[in-house]
Short mmCIF file of C-alpha atoms in Angstrom, two decimals:
data_model
loop_
_atom_site.label_atom_id
_atom_site.label_comp_id
_atom_site.label_asym_id
_atom_site.label_seq_id
_atom_site.Cartn_x
_atom_site.Cartn_y
_atom_site.Cartn_z
CA MET A 1 0.00 0.00 0.00
CA SER A 2 1.36 3.39 -0.95
CA SER A 3 2.60 5.63 1.83
CA SER A 4 0.66 8.50 0.26
CA ALA A 5 -2.71 6.88 0.96
CA HIS A 6 -5.39 9.20 2.35
CA GLN A 7 -5.82 9.44 6.09
CA SER A 8 -8.59 7.90 8.13
CA PRO A 9 -9.15 7.46 11.87
CA THR A 10 -7.26 4.20 11.76
CA GLN A 11 -4.56 5.23 9.28
CA PRO A 12 -1.16 6.82 9.51
CA GLY A 13 -1.29 10.42 10.49
CA ALA A 14 -4.65 10.34 12.23
CA PRO A 15 -4.40 11.91 15.70
CA GLY A 16 -4.12 9.30 18.42
CA ALA A 17 -4.32 6.40 15.96
CA PRO A 18 -1.73 3.65 15.55
CA THR A 19 0.58 4.14 12.60
CA ALA A 20 0.21 1.11 10.39
CA HIS A 21 3.23 1.85 8.24
CA ASP A 22 5.51 3.27 10.89
CA HIS A 23 8.23 0.67 11.39
CA GLY A 24 8.32 1.49 15.08
CA SER A 25 4.60 0.93 15.56
CA LYS A 26 3.39 -2.19 17.30
CA SER A 27 0.28 -2.28 15.10
CA ARG A 28 2.24 -2.85 11.92
CA ILE A 29 1.77 -6.40 10.60
CA ALA A 30 4.96 -7.94 9.29
CA PRO A 31 4.65 -10.32 6.32
CA GLU A 32 6.03 -13.14 8.47
CA GLU A 33 3.28 -12.60 11.04
CA ILE A 34 0.60 -12.67 8.34
CA ALA A 35 2.16 -15.82 6.90
CA VAL A 36 1.77 -17.63 10.24
CA GLY A 37 -1.94 -16.79 10.28
CA VAL A 38 -2.31 -17.97 6.69
CA VAL A 39 -0.54 -21.29 7.33
CA VAL A 40 -2.50 -22.00 10.53
CA GLY A 41 -5.81 -21.13 8.87
CA ARG A 42 -5.20 -23.17 5.75
CA ALA A 43 -3.85 -26.15 7.68
CA SER A 44 -7.02 -26.34 9.78
CA GLU A 45 -9.26 -26.17 6.72
CA TYR A 46 -7.29 -28.79 4.79
CA PHE A 47 -7.28 -31.01 7.86
CA ASP A 48 -11.10 -31.02 7.79
CA PHE A 49 -11.13 -31.90 4.11
CA PHE A 50 -8.46 -34.58 4.25
CA VAL A 51 -10.19 -36.24 7.18
CA PHE A 52 -13.19 -36.70 4.91
CA GLY A 53 -11.07 -37.71 1.91
CA ILE A 54 -9.20 -40.45 3.76
CA ALA A 55 -12.41 -41.67 5.42
CA ALA A 56 -14.03 -41.82 1.97
CA VAL A 57 -11.64 -44.69 1.22
CA LEU A 58 -11.05 -46.39 4.57
CA VAL A 59 -14.48 -46.00 6.19
CA PHE A 60 -17.46 -44.81 4.18
CA PRO A 61 -17.74 -47.73 1.71
CA HIS A 62 -18.10 -50.09 4.70
CA VAL A 63 -20.19 -47.90 7.03
CA PHE A 64 -22.51 -46.06 4.63
CA PHE A 65 -22.47 -48.22 1.49
CA PRO A 66 -22.23 -51.81 2.77
CA PHE A 67 -24.69 -52.92 0.09
CA ALA A 68 -22.27 -52.03 -2.73
CA ASP A 69 -19.22 -53.88 -3.99
CA GLY A 70 -15.76 -52.43 -3.37
CA LEU A 71 -15.60 -50.30 -6.53
CA HIS A 72 -19.10 -48.86 -6.32
CA GLY A 73 -18.75 -48.19 -2.60
CA LEU A 74 -15.71 -46.03 -3.37
CA LEU A 75 -17.46 -44.31 -6.28
CA TYR A 76 -20.47 -43.47 -4.09
CA SER A 77 -18.11 -42.08 -1.44
CA PHE A 78 -16.26 -39.98 -4.02
CA THR A 79 -19.56 -38.64 -5.35
CA ILE A 80 -20.37 -37.25 -1.90
CA PHE A 81 -16.72 -36.13 -1.63
CA SER A 82 -17.34 -33.74 -4.54
CA PHE A 83 -20.34 -32.07 -2.88
CA ALA A 84 -18.24 -29.74 -0.71
CA PHE A 85 -16.49 -28.32 -3.75
CA ILE A 86 -19.83 -27.74 -5.46
CA SER A 87 -21.23 -25.86 -2.46
CA ARG A 88 -18.04 -23.92 -1.71
CA PRO A 89 -18.70 -20.98 -4.11
CA PHE A 90 -22.17 -20.61 -2.58
CA GLY A 91 -20.55 -20.42 0.85
CA THR A 92 -18.24 -17.69 -0.38
CA ALA A 93 -21.20 -15.68 -1.73
CA LEU A 94 -23.27 -16.19 1.43
CA PHE A 95 -20.55 -15.18 3.86
CA MET A 96 -19.46 -12.19 1.79
CA ASN A 97 -22.97 -10.88 2.48
CA VAL A 98 -22.51 -11.67 6.17
CA GLN A 99 -19.29 -9.67 6.20
CA ARG A 100 -20.91 -6.66 4.53
CA ARG A 101 -23.68 -6.67 7.15
CA TRP A 102 -21.93 -7.67 10.37
CA GLY A 103 -18.20 -7.47 9.79
CA ARG A 104 -15.35 -9.80 9.00
CA SER A 105 -14.84 -11.22 12.52
CA VAL A 106 -18.50 -12.30 12.68
CA LYS A 107 -18.17 -13.81 9.22
CA LEU A 108 -15.00 -15.74 10.05
CA THR A 109 -16.30 -16.98 13.40
CA ALA A 110 -19.60 -18.13 11.90
CA ALA A 111 -17.94 -19.82 8.91
CA LEU A 112 -15.43 -21.76 11.01
CA PHE A 113 -18.22 -22.74 13.41
CA VAL A 114 -20.20 -24.09 10.44
CA LEU A 115 -17.14 -25.87 9.04
CA GLY A 116 -16.12 -27.41 12.36
CA THR A 117 -19.67 -28.37 13.32
CA ALA A 118 -20.30 -30.06 9.97
CA THR A 119 -17.05 -32.03 10.22
CA ALA A 120 -17.59 -32.99 13.87
CA GLY A 121 -21.24 -33.79 13.14
CA MET A 122 -20.16 -36.56 10.79
CA ALA A 123 -18.57 -38.29 13.78
CA PHE A 124 -22.00 -38.83 15.34
CA LEU A 125 -23.66 -40.28 12.24
CA PRO A 126 -25.03 -43.80 12.62
CA GLY A 127 -24.19 -46.13 9.79
CA HIS A 128 -26.41 -47.59 7.07
CA ALA A 129 -26.94 -50.71 9.17
CA VAL A 130 -28.71 -48.59 11.82
CA ILE A 131 -30.88 -46.08 9.93
CA GLY A 132 -30.60 -47.19 6.32
CA ASP A 133 -30.45 -44.66 3.49
CA LYS A 134 -30.99 -41.76 5.92
CA ALA A 135 -27.34 -42.17 6.92
CA ILE A 136 -26.27 -41.46 3.34
CA TRP A 137 -28.51 -38.39 3.07
CA LEU A 138 -27.16 -37.03 6.36
CA LEU A 139 -23.57 -37.60 5.24
CA ALA A 140 -24.29 -35.77 1.99
CA PHE A 141 -25.94 -32.92 3.90
CA PHE A 142 -22.98 -32.47 6.25
CA ARG A 143 -20.60 -32.57 3.30
CA LEU A 144 -22.51 -29.79 1.55
CA VAL A 145 -22.50 -27.73 4.76
CA GLN A 146 -18.78 -28.37 5.13
CA GLY A 147 -18.20 -26.83 1.72
CA ILE A 148 -20.32 -23.79 2.62
CA GLY A 149 -18.24 -23.27 5.76
CA PHE A 150 -15.01 -23.71 3.84
CA GLY A 151 -16.07 -21.10 1.29
CA GLY A 152 -17.06 -18.67 4.04
CA SER A 153 -13.78 -19.09 5.92
CA TRP A 154 -11.89 -16.97 3.40
CA ASP A 155 -10.21 -14.27 5.48
CA GLY A 156 -8.29 -12.33 2.86
CA LEU A 157 -4.99 -12.95 4.62
CA PRO A 158 -3.31 -14.27 1.43
CA SER A 159 -4.26 -11.01 -0.31
CA LEU A 160 -2.95 -9.02 2.66
CA LEU A 161 0.25 -11.07 2.57
CA ALA A 162 0.70 -10.39 -1.16
CA MET A 163 0.25 -6.66 -0.63
CA ASN A 164 2.76 -6.54 2.23
CA ALA A 165 5.37 -8.81 0.67
CA PRO A 166 8.46 -7.15 -0.85
CA PRO A 167 8.11 -7.12 -4.67
CA GLN A 168 11.26 -9.20 -5.15
CA ARG A 169 10.03 -11.89 -2.70
CA ARG A 170 6.41 -12.37 -3.72
CA GLY A 171 7.03 -15.91 -4.88
CA TRP A 172 8.45 -16.74 -1.45
CA TYR A 173 5.50 -15.30 0.44
CA SER A 174 2.95 -16.73 -2.02
CA MET A 175 4.09 -20.26 -1.24
CA MET A 176 3.63 -19.83 2.53
CA GLY A 177 -0.15 -20.04 2.41
CA GLN A 178 0.15 -23.21 0.32
CA LEU A 179 2.05 -24.96 3.11
CA GLY A 180 -1.27 -25.45 4.89
CA ALA A 181 -2.25 -28.24 2.47
CA PRO A 182 0.57 -30.73 3.19
CA ILE A 183 0.53 -29.82 6.89
CA GLY A 184 -3.22 -30.48 7.07
CA PHE A 185 -2.71 -33.77 5.24
CA ILE A 186 0.06 -34.84 7.64
CA ILE A 187 -2.17 -34.25 10.68
CA ALA A 188 -5.16 -36.06 9.15
CA ALA A 189 -3.17 -38.99 7.73
CA SER A 190 -1.21 -39.42 10.98
CA LEU A 191 -4.41 -39.67 13.01
CA PHE A 192 -5.92 -42.22 10.65
CA LEU A 193 -2.70 -44.20 10.47
CA PHE A 194 -2.50 -44.44 14.25
CA LEU A 195 -6.13 -45.52 14.60
CA HIS A 196 -6.11 -47.89 11.61
CA TRP A 197 -2.89 -49.49 12.79
CA SER A 198 -3.65 -49.81 16.51
CA LEU A 199 -7.30 -50.90 16.39
CA ASP A 200 -8.76 -54.11 15.05
CA PRO A 201 -10.93 -53.62 11.93
CA ASP A 202 -14.26 -53.90 13.77
CA ASP A 203 -13.33 -51.30 16.40
CA PHE A 204 -11.94 -48.97 13.76
CA LEU A 205 -15.13 -49.12 11.67
CA THR A 206 -17.40 -48.90 14.73
CA TRP A 207 -15.90 -45.98 16.64
CA GLY A 208 -12.20 -45.44 15.88
CA TRP A 209 -12.70 -43.54 12.62
CA ARG A 210 -14.82 -40.94 14.43
CA TYR A 211 -11.97 -39.43 16.46
CA PRO A 212 -10.38 -37.37 13.64
CA PHE A 213 -13.79 -35.81 13.02
CA TYR A 214 -14.08 -34.86 16.71
CA VAL A 215 -10.63 -33.31 16.63
CA ALA A 216 -11.64 -31.08 13.72
CA PHE A 217 -13.74 -28.82 15.92
CA ALA A 218 -10.88 -28.19 18.36
CA VAL A 219 -8.47 -27.52 15.49
CA ASN A 220 -10.88 -24.95 14.04
CA VAL A 221 -11.16 -23.14 17.38
CA VAL A 222 -7.38 -22.79 17.59
CA ALA A 223 -7.23 -21.60 13.97
CA LEU A 224 -10.02 -19.09 14.60
CA PHE A 225 -8.11 -17.28 17.34
CA ALA A 226 -4.88 -17.34 15.34
CA ARG A 227 -6.64 -15.65 12.41
CA LEU A 228 -8.82 -13.23 14.35
CA ARG A 229 -5.68 -11.92 16.01
CA LEU A 230 -4.66 -10.54 12.61
CA VAL A 231 -8.01 -9.92 10.95
CA VAL A 232 -9.13 -7.38 13.58
CA THR A 233 -5.90 -5.35 13.50
CA ASN A 234 -5.89 -1.67 12.58
CA GLU A 235 -3.84 -2.20 9.44
CA TYR A 236 -6.22 -4.84 8.11
CA THR A 237 -9.15 -2.53 8.90
CA ALA A 238 -7.44 0.38 7.18
CA MET A 239 -6.92 -1.66 4.02
CA LEU A 240 -10.59 -2.65 3.97
CA GLU A 241 -11.69 0.95 4.47
CA GLU A 242 -9.50 2.06 1.59
CA GLY A 243 -11.26 -0.44 -0.68
CA GLN A 244 -8.23 -2.69 -1.09
CA LEU A 245 -9.74 -5.78 0.52
CA GLU A 246 -13.41 -5.15 -0.01
CA PRO A 247 -16.10 -7.87 -0.03
CA ILE A 248 -17.84 -7.46 -3.38
CA SER A 249 -21.12 -9.18 -4.23
CA THR A 250 -20.66 -12.32 -6.28
CA ARG A 251 -23.02 -11.03 -8.95
CA GLU A 252 -20.94 -7.90 -9.46
CA MET A 253 -17.72 -9.93 -9.44
CA VAL A 254 -18.91 -12.33 -12.13
CA ARG A 255 -20.35 -9.53 -14.24
CA SER A 256 -17.25 -7.33 -14.19
CA GLN A 257 -14.39 -9.77 -13.51
CA GLY A 258 -15.73 -13.15 -14.61
CA TYR A 259 -13.01 -13.66 -17.23
CA ASN A 260 -10.30 -13.11 -14.60
CA ILE A 261 -11.97 -15.57 -12.20
CA PHE A 262 -12.06 -18.38 -14.72
CA LEU A 263 -8.69 -17.51 -16.22
CA GLY A 264 -7.17 -17.78 -12.74
CA ALA A 265 -8.99 -21.04 -12.05
CA PHE A 266 -7.81 -22.67 -15.27
CA ALA A 267 -4.26 -21.36 -14.81
CA ALA A 268 -3.92 -23.50 -11.68
CA LEU A 269 -5.73 -26.56 -13.05
CA ALA A 270 -2.67 -28.81 -13.44
CA SER A 271 -1.82 -28.37 -9.76
CA TYR A 272 -5.36 -28.97 -8.57
CA ALA A 273 -5.80 -31.97 -10.87
CA LEU A 274 -2.70 -33.55 -9.35
CA PHE A 275 -3.77 -32.72 -5.79
CA HIS A 276 -6.25 -35.55 -5.18
CA LEU A 277 -4.53 -37.93 -7.56
CA VAL A 278 -1.59 -38.29 -5.16
CA THR A 279 -3.55 -38.06 -1.90
CA VAL A 280 -6.96 -39.75 -2.18
CA PHE A 281 -6.82 -41.69 -5.46
CA PRO A 282 -3.81 -43.94 -4.68
CA LEU A 283 -5.47 -45.10 -1.47
CA SER A 284 -8.61 -46.04 -3.35
CA TRP A 285 -6.85 -47.79 -6.25
CA ILE A 286 -4.51 -49.77 -4.00
CA SER A 287 -7.35 -50.77 -1.66
CA LEU A 288 -9.34 -51.96 -4.67
CA GLN A 289 -6.44 -53.89 -6.22
CA ASN A 290 -5.18 -55.06 -2.81
CA THR A 291 -1.57 -54.74 -3.95
CA GLN A 292 -0.19 -53.56 -0.60
CA ASP A 293 -1.18 -52.79 2.98
CA LEU A 294 -3.00 -49.46 3.35
CA ASN A 295 -1.01 -48.57 6.45
CA SER A 296 2.14 -48.78 4.34
CA VAL A 297 0.52 -46.50 1.75
CA LEU A 298 -0.32 -43.93 4.43
CA ILE A 299 3.29 -44.00 5.65
CA VAL A 300 4.55 -43.39 2.12
CA GLN A 301 2.03 -40.56 1.71
CA LEU A 302 3.22 -38.97 4.96
CA CYS A 303 6.77 -39.06 3.58
CA GLY A 304 5.39 -37.57 0.36
CA ALA A 305 3.74 -34.74 2.30
CA VAL A 306 7.10 -33.88 3.88
CA ILE A 307 8.62 -33.82 0.38
CA ALA A 308 5.74 -31.57 -0.71
CA ILE A 309 6.55 -29.12 2.11
CA ILE A 310 10.21 -28.98 1.05
CA CYS A 311 9.28 -28.55 -2.62
CA THR A 312 6.72 -25.86 -1.80
CA VAL A 313 9.47 -23.88 -0.06
CA ILE A 314 11.76 -24.44 -3.05
CA SER A 315 9.01 -23.15 -5.38
CA GLY A 316 9.17 -19.81 -3.61
CA ARG A 317 12.89 -19.50 -4.37
CA ILE A 318 12.42 -20.54 -7.99
CA ALA A 319 9.47 -18.16 -8.51
CA ASP A 320 11.47 -15.20 -7.21
CA ARG A 321 14.16 -15.98 -9.77
CA ILE A 322 12.12 -16.75 -12.91
CA GLY A 323 8.65 -15.39 -12.06
CA ARG A 324 5.55 -17.01 -10.58
CA ARG A 325 3.75 -17.57 -13.88
CA THR A 326 6.80 -19.07 -15.54
CA THR A 327 7.19 -21.37 -12.54
CA LEU A 328 3.56 -22.45 -12.75
CA GLY A 329 3.82 -23.14 -16.48
CA LEU A 330 7.15 -24.96 -16.16
CA PHE A 331 5.92 -27.39 -13.54
CA ALA A 332 2.64 -27.87 -15.40
CA LEU A 333 4.82 -29.27 -18.19
CA PHE A 334 6.56 -31.53 -15.68
CA ILE A 335 3.14 -32.75 -14.49
CA GLY A 336 2.31 -33.54 -18.12
CA VAL A 337 5.47 -35.63 -18.46
CA PHE A 338 4.76 -37.32 -15.13
CA ALA A 339 1.26 -38.17 -16.39
CA LEU A 340 2.74 -40.32 -19.16
CA PHE A 341 4.36 -42.61 -16.57
CA ALA A 342 1.30 -42.86 -14.31
CA PRO A 343 -0.09 -46.14 -15.78
CA PHE A 344 3.29 -47.89 -15.52
CA LEU A 345 3.90 -46.77 -11.94
CA MET A 346 0.43 -47.21 -10.44
CA GLY A 347 -0.20 -50.39 -12.39
CA GLY A 348 3.10 -51.98 -11.44
CA SER A 349 4.63 -53.24 -8.22
CA SER A 350 4.30 -51.63 -4.80
CA VAL A 351 7.64 -49.92 -5.44
CA GLY A 352 6.25 -48.29 -8.59
CA GLN A 353 3.16 -47.16 -6.70
CA ASP A 354 5.31 -45.64 -3.97
CA ILE A 355 7.40 -43.82 -6.59
CA PHE A 356 4.19 -42.43 -8.13
CA ILE A 357 3.12 -41.10 -4.73
CA LEU A 358 6.50 -39.60 -3.75
CA VAL A 359 7.27 -38.01 -7.12
CA GLY A 360 3.67 -36.80 -7.37
CA PHE A 361 3.89 -35.11 -3.99
CA GLY A 362 7.15 -33.45 -5.02
CA LEU A 363 5.61 -32.07 -8.21
CA LEU A 364 2.55 -31.03 -6.24
CA GLY A 365 4.68 -28.94 -3.90
CA LEU A 366 6.57 -27.29 -6.76
CA SER A 367 3.44 -26.43 -8.75
CA TYR A 368 0.84 -25.89 -6.04
CA GLY A 369 3.29 -23.66 -4.18
CA GLN A 370 2.69 -20.95 -6.80
CA ALA A 371 -0.89 -21.82 -7.77
CA ALA A 372 -2.43 -19.10 -5.58
CA GLY A 373 -2.38 -15.51 -6.72
CA THR A 374 -0.42 -16.06 -9.92
CA VAL A 375 -3.20 -14.69 -12.12
CA THR A 376 -5.41 -13.11 -9.42
CA SER A 377 -2.98 -10.19 -9.44
CA ASN A 378 -4.93 -9.22 -12.58
CA PHE A 379 -7.82 -8.07 -10.39
CA GLU A 380 -8.19 -4.43 -9.62
CA GLN A 381 -7.40 -3.75 -5.97
CA ARG A 382 -11.02 -3.52 -4.82
CA PHE A 383 -11.91 -6.82 -6.51
CA ARG A 384 -8.94 -8.81 -5.25
CA TYR A 385 -10.42 -9.94 -1.92
CA THR A 386 -13.54 -11.55 -3.38
CA GLY A 387 -11.86 -12.40 -6.67
CA ALA A 388 -9.12 -14.44 -5.01
CA ALA A 389 -11.74 -16.37 -3.03
CA LEU A 390 -13.88 -17.21 -6.05
CA THR A 391 -10.87 -18.07 -8.21
CA THR A 392 -9.76 -20.58 -5.59
CA ASP A 393 -13.29 -21.98 -5.33
CA PHE A 394 -13.56 -22.61 -9.05
CA ALA A 395 -10.03 -24.00 -9.31
CA TRP A 396 -10.95 -26.62 -6.71
CA LEU A 397 -14.29 -27.31 -8.39
CA LEU A 398 -12.92 -27.65 -11.92
CA GLY A 399 -9.63 -29.34 -11.11
CA ALA A 400 -9.97 -31.38 -7.94
CA ALA A 401 -13.61 -31.98 -6.98
CA PHE A 402 -14.22 -34.90 -9.32
CA ALA A 403 -10.62 -36.11 -9.71
CA PRO A 404 -10.91 -39.24 -7.49
CA LEU A 405 -14.34 -40.11 -8.88
CA VAL A 406 -13.39 -39.70 -12.54
CA ALA A 407 -9.92 -41.24 -12.22
CA LEU A 408 -11.13 -44.30 -10.31
CA GLY A 409 -14.26 -44.82 -12.41
CA LEU A 410 -12.48 -44.52 -15.75
CA SER A 411 -9.43 -46.47 -14.58
CA ALA A 412 -11.62 -49.36 -13.47
CA GLU A 413 -13.28 -49.35 -16.89
CA PHE A 414 -10.46 -48.44 -19.29
CA GLY A 415 -7.26 -48.77 -17.29
CA LEU A 416 -4.88 -46.32 -15.66
CA ILE A 417 -4.45 -44.45 -18.92
CA ALA A 418 -7.40 -42.42 -17.59
CA VAL A 419 -5.12 -40.93 -14.91
CA SER A 420 -2.74 -39.81 -17.66
CA GLY A 421 -5.61 -38.24 -19.57
CA TYR A 422 -6.88 -36.38 -16.53
CA LEU A 423 -3.49 -34.94 -15.64
CA LEU A 424 -2.70 -34.05 -19.26
CA SER A 425 -5.99 -32.18 -19.57
CA GLY A 426 -5.03 -30.14 -16.50
CA THR A 427 -1.64 -29.38 -18.03
CA VAL A 428 -3.20 -28.22 -21.29
CA CYS A 429 -5.69 -25.99 -19.45
CA THR A 430 -2.93 -24.41 -17.35
CA LEU A 431 -0.68 -23.67 -20.31
CA LEU A 432 -3.57 -22.34 -22.39
CA ALA A 433 -4.80 -20.07 -19.59
CA LEU A 434 -1.31 -18.70 -18.98
CA ARG A 435 -0.92 -18.08 -22.71
CA ILE A 436 -4.24 -16.24 -22.93
CA ASN A 437 -3.34 -14.22 -19.86
CA LYS A 438 -0.03 -13.19 -21.40
CA ALA A 439 -1.78 -12.19 -24.62
CA LEU A 440 -4.26 -10.05 -22.69
CA GLU A 441 -1.45 -8.31 -20.82
CA THR A 442 0.43 -7.68 -24.07
CA LYS A 443 -2.73 -6.26 -25.63
CA ASP A 444 -3.27 -3.98 -22.66
#
């Protein structure tokens, strides 16, 4: 934000007010401090989602779809898995209205309460053997509500981080918010690994699987306080009042900035397509083929998540050297090459499957690390807050929501070449969107 910005009661120069840009002021938010809030917030949200994703393979086919065979039980679970991504944009629109009426702290508190309650509520659901099809409808309902809460939990901290980051280090600070994904996965997968390993199958399917869903509510409470500590600061308020992080109605956003929303969503598609194909899909395929123990797969995935963290950090260094968009395009190409080997790795021995998971996580860290904000910088300042939220929503919906369902369904029917096709389509979309974006900038 420019130092020549006009004064307001909460801005620099206002009598008795904290000086947001004075380096000696305690109210100034350092980029590192914002980054901590972003990582904590994103990790809690991804934890909620990965708890559901892992349970969709290990638990739901047995508890909610016992009438189906192994493949169809997984496909039914993945269908409900997609519901949260479908409802997420509606949650963003709903809670943007809440923020305009009652403020951002009310919005964030309500959204995280909805998200945590929906996730914890799944822990209390009786199975199909107890209440029949009602169990499936309730699971679907909670999943939809979970997506609404996830959409509403957008706090604008990534946008605030981007604005406060030094120009020559924007790639570094952009990747920090992306660290929440592998961290959330590590927490969720570790909990499931411990329970799945230490309990006998009957105990795990009766009550053990419910504990990660209970934990979700506590994790969201911790994340809420970590984020509110920043969101209610004077500097954040000043930026909102200056129109730099303003909640715009979804209708106005789509009407005036729709092309930027979808351009940003497609630009990140390769990363989002890969996301669930190295986390949720391998668990489902290996459980169906029974080629190795699922506890071993979870251990390999935990190692992969650590690799993803390291590669996400590396992506920040690379992006600051060659540019964020170039980085995103470069690793989209690598994902395309990786896609060609997917059938040989996943269809081979357990060693090949492990290589697919580990290499996939590495590529995910390198590409996903710069997937946020690479094209959303196109938005005018006043549109960036809502625009970044909707761009993320549609990137998840278009790239990741149906990835496990489509990949597993088509692979069971036509072979693992379907995984290659899915990843290659994401690569093409990313490269095309980045090309169109470059052409628009050149034209301007």
